Structures are given as C-alpha cells and as structure tokens.
PDB file of C-alpha atoms in Angstrom:
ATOM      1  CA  UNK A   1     -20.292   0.086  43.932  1.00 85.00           C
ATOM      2  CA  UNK A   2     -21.750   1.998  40.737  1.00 82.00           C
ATOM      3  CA  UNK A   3     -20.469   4.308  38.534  1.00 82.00           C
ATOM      4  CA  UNK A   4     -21.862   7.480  37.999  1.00 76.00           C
ATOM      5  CA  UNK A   5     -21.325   9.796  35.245  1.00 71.00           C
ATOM      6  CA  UNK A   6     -19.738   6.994  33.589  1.00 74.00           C
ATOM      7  CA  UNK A   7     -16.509   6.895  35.986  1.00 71.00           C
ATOM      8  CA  UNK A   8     -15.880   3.503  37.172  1.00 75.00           C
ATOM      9  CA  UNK A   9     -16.681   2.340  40.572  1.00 76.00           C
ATOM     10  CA  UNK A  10     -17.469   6.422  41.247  1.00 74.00           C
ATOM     11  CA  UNK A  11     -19.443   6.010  44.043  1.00 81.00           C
ATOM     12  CA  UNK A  12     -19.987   3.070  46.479  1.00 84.00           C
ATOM     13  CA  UNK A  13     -21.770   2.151  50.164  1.00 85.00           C
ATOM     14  CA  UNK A  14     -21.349  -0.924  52.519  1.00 87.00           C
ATOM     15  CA  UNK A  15     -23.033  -2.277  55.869  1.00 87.00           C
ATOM     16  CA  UNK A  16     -22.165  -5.504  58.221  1.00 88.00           C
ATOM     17  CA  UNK A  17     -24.346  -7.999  57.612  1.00 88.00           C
ATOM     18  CA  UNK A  18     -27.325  -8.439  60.384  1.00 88.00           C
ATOM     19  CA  UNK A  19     -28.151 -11.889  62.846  1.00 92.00           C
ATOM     20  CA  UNK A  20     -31.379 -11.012  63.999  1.00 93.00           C
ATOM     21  CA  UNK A  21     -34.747  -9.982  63.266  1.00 97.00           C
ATOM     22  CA  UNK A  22     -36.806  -7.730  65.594  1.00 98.00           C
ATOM     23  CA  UNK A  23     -40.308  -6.453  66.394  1.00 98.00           C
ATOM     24  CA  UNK A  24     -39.311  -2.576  66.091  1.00 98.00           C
ATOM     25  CA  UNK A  25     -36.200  -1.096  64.789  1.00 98.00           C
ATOM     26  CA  UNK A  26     -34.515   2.699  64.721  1.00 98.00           C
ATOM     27  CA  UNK A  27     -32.765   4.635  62.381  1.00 97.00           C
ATOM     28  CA  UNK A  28     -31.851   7.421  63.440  1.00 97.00           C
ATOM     29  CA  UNK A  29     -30.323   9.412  60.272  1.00 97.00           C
ATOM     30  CA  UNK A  30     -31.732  10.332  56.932  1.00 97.00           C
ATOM     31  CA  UNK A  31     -32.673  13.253  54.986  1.00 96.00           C
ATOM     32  CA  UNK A  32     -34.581  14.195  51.529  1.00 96.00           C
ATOM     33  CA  UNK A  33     -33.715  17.778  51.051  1.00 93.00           C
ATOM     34  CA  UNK A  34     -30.405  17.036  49.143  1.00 89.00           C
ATOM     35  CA  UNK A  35     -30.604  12.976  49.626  1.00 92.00           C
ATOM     36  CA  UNK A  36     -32.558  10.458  48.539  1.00 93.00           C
ATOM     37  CA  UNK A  37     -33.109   8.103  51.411  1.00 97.00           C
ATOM     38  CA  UNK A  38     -34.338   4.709  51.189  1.00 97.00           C
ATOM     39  CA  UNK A  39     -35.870   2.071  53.900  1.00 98.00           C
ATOM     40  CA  UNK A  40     -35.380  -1.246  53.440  1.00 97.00           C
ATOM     41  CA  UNK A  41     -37.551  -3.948  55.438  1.00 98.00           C
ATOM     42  CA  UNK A  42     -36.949  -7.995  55.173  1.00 98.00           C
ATOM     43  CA  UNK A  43     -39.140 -10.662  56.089  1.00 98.00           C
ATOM     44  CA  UNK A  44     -36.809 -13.748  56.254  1.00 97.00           C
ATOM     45  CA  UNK A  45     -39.976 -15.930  57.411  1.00 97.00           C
ATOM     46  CA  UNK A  46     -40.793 -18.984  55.208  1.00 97.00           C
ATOM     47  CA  UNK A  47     -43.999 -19.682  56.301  1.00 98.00           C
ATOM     48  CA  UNK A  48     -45.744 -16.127  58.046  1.00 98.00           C
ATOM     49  CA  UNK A  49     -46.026 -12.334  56.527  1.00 98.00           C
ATOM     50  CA  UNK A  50     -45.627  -9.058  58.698  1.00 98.00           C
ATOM     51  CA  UNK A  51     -47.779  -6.235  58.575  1.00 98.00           C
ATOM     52  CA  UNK A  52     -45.244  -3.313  59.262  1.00 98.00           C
ATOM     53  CA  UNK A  53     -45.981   0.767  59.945  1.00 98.00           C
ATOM     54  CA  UNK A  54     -42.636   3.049  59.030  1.00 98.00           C
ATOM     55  CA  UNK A  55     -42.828   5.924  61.020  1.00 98.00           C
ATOM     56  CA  UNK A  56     -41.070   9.184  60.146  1.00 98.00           C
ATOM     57  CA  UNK A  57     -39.958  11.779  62.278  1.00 98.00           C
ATOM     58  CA  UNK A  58     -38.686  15.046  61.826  1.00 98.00           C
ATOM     59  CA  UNK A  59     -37.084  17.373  64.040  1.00 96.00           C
ATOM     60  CA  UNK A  60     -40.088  19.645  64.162  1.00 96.00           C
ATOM     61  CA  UNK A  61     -41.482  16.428  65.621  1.00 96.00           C
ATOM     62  CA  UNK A  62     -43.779  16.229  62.609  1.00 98.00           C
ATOM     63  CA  UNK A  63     -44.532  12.231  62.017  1.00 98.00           C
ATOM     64  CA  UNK A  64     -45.584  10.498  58.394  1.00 98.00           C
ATOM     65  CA  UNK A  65     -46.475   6.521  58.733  1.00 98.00           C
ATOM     66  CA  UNK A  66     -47.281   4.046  55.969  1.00 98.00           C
ATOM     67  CA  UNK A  67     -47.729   0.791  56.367  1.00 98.00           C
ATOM     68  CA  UNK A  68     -47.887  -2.997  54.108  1.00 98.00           C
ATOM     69  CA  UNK A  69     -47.570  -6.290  54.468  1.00 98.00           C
ATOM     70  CA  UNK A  70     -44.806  -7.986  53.494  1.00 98.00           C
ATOM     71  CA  UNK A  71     -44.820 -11.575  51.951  1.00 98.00           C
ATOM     72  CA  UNK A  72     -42.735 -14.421  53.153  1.00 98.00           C
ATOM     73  CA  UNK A  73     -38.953 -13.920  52.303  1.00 98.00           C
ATOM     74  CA  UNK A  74     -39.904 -10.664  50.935  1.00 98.00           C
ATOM     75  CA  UNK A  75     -38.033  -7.068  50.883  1.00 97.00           C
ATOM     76  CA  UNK A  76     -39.903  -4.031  51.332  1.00 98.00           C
ATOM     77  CA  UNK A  77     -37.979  -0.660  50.033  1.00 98.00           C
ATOM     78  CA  UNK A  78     -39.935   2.742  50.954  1.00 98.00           C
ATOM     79  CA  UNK A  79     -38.683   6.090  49.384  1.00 97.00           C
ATOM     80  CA  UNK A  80     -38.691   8.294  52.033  1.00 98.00           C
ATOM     81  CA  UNK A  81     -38.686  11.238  49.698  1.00 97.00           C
ATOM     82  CA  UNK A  82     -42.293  10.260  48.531  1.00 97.00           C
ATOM     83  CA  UNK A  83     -43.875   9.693  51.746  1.00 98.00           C
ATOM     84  CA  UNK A  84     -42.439  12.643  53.651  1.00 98.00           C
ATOM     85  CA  UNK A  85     -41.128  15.318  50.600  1.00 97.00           C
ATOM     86  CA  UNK A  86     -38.152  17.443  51.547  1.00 96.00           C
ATOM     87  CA  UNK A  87     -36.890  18.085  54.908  1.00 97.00           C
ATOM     88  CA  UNK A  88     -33.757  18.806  56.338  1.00 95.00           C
ATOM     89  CA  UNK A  89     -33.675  15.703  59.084  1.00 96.00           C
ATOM     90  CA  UNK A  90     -35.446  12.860  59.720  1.00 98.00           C
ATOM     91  CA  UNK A  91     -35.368   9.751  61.912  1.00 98.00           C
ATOM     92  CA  UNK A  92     -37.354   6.466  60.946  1.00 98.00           C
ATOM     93  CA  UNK A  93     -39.226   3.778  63.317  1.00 98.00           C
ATOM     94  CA  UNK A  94     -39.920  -0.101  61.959  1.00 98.00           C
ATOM     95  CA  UNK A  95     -42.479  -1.721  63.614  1.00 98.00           C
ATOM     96  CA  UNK A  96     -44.194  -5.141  62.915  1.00 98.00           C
ATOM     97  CA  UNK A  97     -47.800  -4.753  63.675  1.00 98.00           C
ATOM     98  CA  UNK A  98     -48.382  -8.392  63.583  1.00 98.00           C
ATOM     99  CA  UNK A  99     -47.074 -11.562  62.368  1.00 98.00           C
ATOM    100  CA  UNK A 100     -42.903 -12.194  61.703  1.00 98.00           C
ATOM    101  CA  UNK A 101     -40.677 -10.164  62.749  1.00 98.00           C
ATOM    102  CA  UNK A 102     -37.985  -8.062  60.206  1.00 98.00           C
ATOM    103  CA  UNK A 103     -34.833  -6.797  59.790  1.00 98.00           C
ATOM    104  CA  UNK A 104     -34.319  -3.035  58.602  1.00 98.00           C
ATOM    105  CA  UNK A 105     -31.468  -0.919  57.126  1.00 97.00           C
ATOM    106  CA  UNK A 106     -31.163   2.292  55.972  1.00 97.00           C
ATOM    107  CA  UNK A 107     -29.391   3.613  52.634  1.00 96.00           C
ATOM    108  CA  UNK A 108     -28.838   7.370  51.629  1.00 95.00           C
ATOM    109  CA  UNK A 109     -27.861   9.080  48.182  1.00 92.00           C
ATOM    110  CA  UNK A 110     -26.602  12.217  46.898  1.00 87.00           C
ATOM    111  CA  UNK A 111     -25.426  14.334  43.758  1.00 80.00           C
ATOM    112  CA  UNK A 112     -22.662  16.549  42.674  1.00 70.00           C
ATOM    113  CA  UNK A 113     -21.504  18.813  39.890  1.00 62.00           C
ATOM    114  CA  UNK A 114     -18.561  17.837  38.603  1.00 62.00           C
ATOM    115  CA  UNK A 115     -15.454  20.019  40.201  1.00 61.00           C
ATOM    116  CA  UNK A 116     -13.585  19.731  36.938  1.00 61.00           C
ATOM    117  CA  UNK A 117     -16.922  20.500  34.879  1.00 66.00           C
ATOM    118  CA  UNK A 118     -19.064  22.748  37.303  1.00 64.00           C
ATOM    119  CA  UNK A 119     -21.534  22.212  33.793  1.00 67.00           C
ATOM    120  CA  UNK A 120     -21.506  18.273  34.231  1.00 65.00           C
ATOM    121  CA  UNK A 121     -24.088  17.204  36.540  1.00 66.00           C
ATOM    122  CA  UNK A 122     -23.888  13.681  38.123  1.00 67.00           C
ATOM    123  CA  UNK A 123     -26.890  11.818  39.719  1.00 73.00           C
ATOM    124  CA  UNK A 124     -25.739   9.578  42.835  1.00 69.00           C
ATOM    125  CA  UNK A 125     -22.165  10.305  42.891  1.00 79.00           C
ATOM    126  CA  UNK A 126     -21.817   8.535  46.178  1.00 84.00           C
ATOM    127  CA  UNK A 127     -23.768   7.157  49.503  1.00 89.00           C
ATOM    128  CA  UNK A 128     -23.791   5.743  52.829  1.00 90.00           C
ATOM    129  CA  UNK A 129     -26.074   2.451  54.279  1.00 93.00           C
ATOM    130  CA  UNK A 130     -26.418   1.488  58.381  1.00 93.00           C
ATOM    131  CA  UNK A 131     -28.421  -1.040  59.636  1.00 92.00           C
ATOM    132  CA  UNK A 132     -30.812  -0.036  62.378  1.00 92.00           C
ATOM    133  CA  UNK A 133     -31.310  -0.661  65.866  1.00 95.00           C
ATOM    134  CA  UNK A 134     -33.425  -3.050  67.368  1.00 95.00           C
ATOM    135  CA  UNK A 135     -33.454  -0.879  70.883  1.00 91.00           C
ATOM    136  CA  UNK A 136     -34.167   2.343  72.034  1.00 94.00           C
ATOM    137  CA  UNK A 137     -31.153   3.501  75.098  1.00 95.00           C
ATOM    138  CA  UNK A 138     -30.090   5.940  77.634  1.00 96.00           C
ATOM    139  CA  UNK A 139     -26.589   5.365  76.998  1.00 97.00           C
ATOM    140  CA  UNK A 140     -24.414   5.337  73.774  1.00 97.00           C
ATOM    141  CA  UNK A 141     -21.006   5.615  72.719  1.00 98.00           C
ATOM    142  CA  UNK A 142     -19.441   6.467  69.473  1.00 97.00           C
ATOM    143  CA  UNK A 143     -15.806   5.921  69.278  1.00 97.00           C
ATOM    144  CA  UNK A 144     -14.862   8.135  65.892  1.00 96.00           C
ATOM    145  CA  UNK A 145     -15.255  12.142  66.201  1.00 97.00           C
ATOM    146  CA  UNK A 146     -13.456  14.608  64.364  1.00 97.00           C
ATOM    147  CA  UNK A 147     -14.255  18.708  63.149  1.00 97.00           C
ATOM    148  CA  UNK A 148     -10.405  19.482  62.232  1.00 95.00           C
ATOM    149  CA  UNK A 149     -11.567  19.070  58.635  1.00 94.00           C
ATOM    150  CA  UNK A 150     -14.608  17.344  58.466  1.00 95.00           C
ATOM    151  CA  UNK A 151     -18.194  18.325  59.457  1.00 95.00           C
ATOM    152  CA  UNK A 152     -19.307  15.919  62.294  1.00 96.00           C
ATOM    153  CA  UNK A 153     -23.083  14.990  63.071  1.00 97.00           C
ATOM    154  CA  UNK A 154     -24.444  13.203  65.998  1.00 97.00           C
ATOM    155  CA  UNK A 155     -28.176  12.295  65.099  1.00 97.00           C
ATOM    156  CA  UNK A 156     -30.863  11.407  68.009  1.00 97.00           C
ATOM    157  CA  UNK A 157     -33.781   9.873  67.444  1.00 98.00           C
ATOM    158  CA  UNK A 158     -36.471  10.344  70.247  1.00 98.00           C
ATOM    159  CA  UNK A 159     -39.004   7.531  69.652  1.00 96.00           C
ATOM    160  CA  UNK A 160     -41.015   8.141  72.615  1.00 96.00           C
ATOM    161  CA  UNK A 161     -43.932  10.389  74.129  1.00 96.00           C
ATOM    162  CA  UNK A 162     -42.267  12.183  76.420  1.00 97.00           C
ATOM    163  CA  UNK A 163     -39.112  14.706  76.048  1.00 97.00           C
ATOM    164  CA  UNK A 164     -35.391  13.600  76.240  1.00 97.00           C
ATOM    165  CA  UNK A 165     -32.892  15.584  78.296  1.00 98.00           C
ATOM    166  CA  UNK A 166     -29.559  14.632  76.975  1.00 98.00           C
ATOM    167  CA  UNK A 167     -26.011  15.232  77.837  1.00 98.00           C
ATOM    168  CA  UNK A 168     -23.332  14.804  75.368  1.00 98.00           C
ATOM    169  CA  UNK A 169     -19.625  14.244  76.650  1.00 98.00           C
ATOM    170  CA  UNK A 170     -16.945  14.601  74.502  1.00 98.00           C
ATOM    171  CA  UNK A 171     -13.413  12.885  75.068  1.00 98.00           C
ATOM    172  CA  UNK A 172     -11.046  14.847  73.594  1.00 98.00           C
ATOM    173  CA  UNK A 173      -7.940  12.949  72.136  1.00 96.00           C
ATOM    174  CA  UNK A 174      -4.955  13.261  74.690  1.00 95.00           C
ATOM    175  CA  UNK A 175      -7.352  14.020  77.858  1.00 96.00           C
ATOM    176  CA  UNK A 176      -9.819  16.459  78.983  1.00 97.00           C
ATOM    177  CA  UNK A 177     -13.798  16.351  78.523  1.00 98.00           C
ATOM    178  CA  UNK A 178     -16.362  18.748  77.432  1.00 98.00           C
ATOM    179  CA  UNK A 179     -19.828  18.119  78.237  1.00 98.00           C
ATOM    180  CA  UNK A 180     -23.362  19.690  76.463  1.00 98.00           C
ATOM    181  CA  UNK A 181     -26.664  19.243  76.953  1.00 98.00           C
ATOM    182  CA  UNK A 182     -29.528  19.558  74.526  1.00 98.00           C
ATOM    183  CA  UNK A 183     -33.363  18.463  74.342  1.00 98.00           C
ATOM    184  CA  UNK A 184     -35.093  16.559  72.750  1.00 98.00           C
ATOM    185  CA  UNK A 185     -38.640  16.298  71.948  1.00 97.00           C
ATOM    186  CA  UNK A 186     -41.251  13.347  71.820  1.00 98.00           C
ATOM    187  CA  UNK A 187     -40.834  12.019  68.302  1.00 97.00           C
ATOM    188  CA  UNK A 188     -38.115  14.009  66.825  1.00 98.00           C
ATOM    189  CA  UNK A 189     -34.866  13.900  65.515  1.00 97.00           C
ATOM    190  CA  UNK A 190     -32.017  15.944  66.684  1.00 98.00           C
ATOM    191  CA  UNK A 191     -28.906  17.366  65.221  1.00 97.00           C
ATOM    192  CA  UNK A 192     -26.150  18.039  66.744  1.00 98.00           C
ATOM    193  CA  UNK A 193     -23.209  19.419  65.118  1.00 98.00           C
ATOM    194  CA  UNK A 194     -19.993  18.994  66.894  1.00 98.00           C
ATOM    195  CA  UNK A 195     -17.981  21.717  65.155  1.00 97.00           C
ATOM    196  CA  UNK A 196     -20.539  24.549  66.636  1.00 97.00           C
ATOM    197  CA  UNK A 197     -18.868  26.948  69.177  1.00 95.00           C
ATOM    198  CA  UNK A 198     -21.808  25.122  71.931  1.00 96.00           C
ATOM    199  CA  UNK A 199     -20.655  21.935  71.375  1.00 98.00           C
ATOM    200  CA  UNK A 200     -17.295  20.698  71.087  1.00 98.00           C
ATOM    201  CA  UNK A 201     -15.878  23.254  68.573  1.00 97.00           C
ATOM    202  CA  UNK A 202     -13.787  23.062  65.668  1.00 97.00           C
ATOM    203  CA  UNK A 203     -10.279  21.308  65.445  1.00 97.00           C
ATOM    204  CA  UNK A 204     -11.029  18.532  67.900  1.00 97.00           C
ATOM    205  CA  UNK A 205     -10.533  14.888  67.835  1.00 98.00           C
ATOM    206  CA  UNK A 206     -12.565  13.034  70.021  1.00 98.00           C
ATOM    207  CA  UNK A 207     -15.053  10.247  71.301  1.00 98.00           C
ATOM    208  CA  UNK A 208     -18.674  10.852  72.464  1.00 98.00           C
ATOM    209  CA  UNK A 209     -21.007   9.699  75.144  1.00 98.00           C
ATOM    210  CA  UNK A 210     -24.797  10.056  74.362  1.00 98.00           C
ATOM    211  CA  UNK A 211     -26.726   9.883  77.662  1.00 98.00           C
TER     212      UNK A 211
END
C-alpha cells in the first residue's frame, strides 16, 4: 500500500507468493502508454548467477530484448517504459540464458486527476502485480468475467514462431456459450476485449476458455 497525493493507503497491489523457480517465464499483460510497468527477476541461488534476456512483445509483433546477469540472491527490476517507450500492449518473456534459474513477476502503475479537483494531479494513484508463468499452453481457463459495468481484457501472449489460431468460449452465468476466434501472430500480444459486439458483448457475466 502507498499513499498518493497524500491520502492514506490511496492506492495498493498484492500477488501470492511463488514456490518455484524456472528457466523461462511469461507475462502476458503490461503496457507503457498510460502505465508504468515494471519486471521484476530473482535469483534465489546462494552460490551461482543467471544471465537472463527479457523479451518484449508487442501486438504489432515488434520485439525489444535486454539482457544482465544477476548476482546470487539478487533482484533484477527492468522499466519497461525505458526499454520499449510507449505502446498500447505488450507481453514479456524471462529467460535464463545460463546458470540458476529465476522467478519473475510483473507490477503495473497508473495516474489520475483528482475527480473532486480535476486541477490536482496524482502520480500512482493505484496498481496491479501477477506473477508469471513458467509454461507456455493450448488450454486456459479464467473463472472471473464480467462487461455489465466493467471493461474486461483477456491478454495472449504468443511466444512462439509460428501463428496461434485461438478460440475463445465464453460461459455465460446461468447457461449458454458463445464462442470467438481470433489470431494470433508469432511474438505478439493480443487483446481481446470481451465487451465488443464480436466477442461476448456487453452486460454478461461469465467464465472463459482460452484454447
């Protein structure tokens, strides 16, 4: 928790902790045109360092990489909005080009003017953090779903060479499916907004299958 503008506890983020570390890891959201978004990379080794490349991808399928090595029991933290300057959507790869492997999370940022002082501008006002993935799959499920009065994202991440034909099936709260499918190129992100007339429209509830 922090407190912008001076208000206490004003904005505030959280993540489940993680068990493992991994040779490669996904992360499917971010953004830098109105966020700042952060990587984080650990090295929990004692003994061994990791040389790691962060990839970003946007959904033009443009790529940025940098790469360092990180020390024993040592936290790397890239600014994404340095390496890859403003775009809309992008989607991040971790992976450990030799030595120990890491664990990687994600955390995102944003401002505000102040409703009750549209003159008041406050810096961070709130954010989000997720822990990555440590697998690429061709099946996923997320449970929560909603465009009755929120605006709902689904983000893929195509980390491969070779394009992604997806189909998205939305379960609709009380019964009854509907079912899209979009594409995805090689090393791209994709957005897919629920509430859009070609998806699953506005005033749902529902569940999704990613496949």
């Amino acid at each position: 928790y922090w407190n912008p503008g001076g208000y206490v506890w004003g904005g505030g983020s959280n993540s489940v902790g993680n068990n493992t570390t991994n040779l490669v890891w996904y992360l499917p959201e971010g953004a830098t045109h109105v966020f700042d978004t952060f990587i984080h990379v650990l090295n929990p080794a004692p003994y061994e360092t990791s040389r790691v490349r962060v990839t970003f991808m946007n959904e033009q399928a443009q790529t940025w990489a940098v790469e360092n090595t990180i020390g024993t029991r040592s936290n790397w933290t890239i600014h994404a909005n340095e390496v890859v300057g403003s775009q809309a959507g992008i989607s991040t790869t971790v992976e450990v080009l030799s030595g120990a492997p890491v664990a990687a999370e994600r955390t995102m940022y944003w401002d505000t003017w102040e409703e009750k002082d549209p003159a008041r501008y406050i810096e961070w006002v709130e954010g989000h953090a997720s822990l990555g993935t440590t697998e690429a799959a061709t099946k996923w499920y997320i449970p929560e779903g909603a465009t009755h009065i929120f605006d709902h994202f689904i983000l893929i991440q195509n980390p491969g060479a070779t394009s992604a034909d997806v189909t998205l099936t939305y379960m609709l709260q009380g019964g009854g499916t509907v079912t899209r499918q979009v594409s995805v190129d090689p090393y791209s992100r994709f957005t897919v907004v629920a509430g859009d007339a070609g998806q699953v429209g506005a005033d749902q509830a529902f569940s999704t299958e990613v496949s």
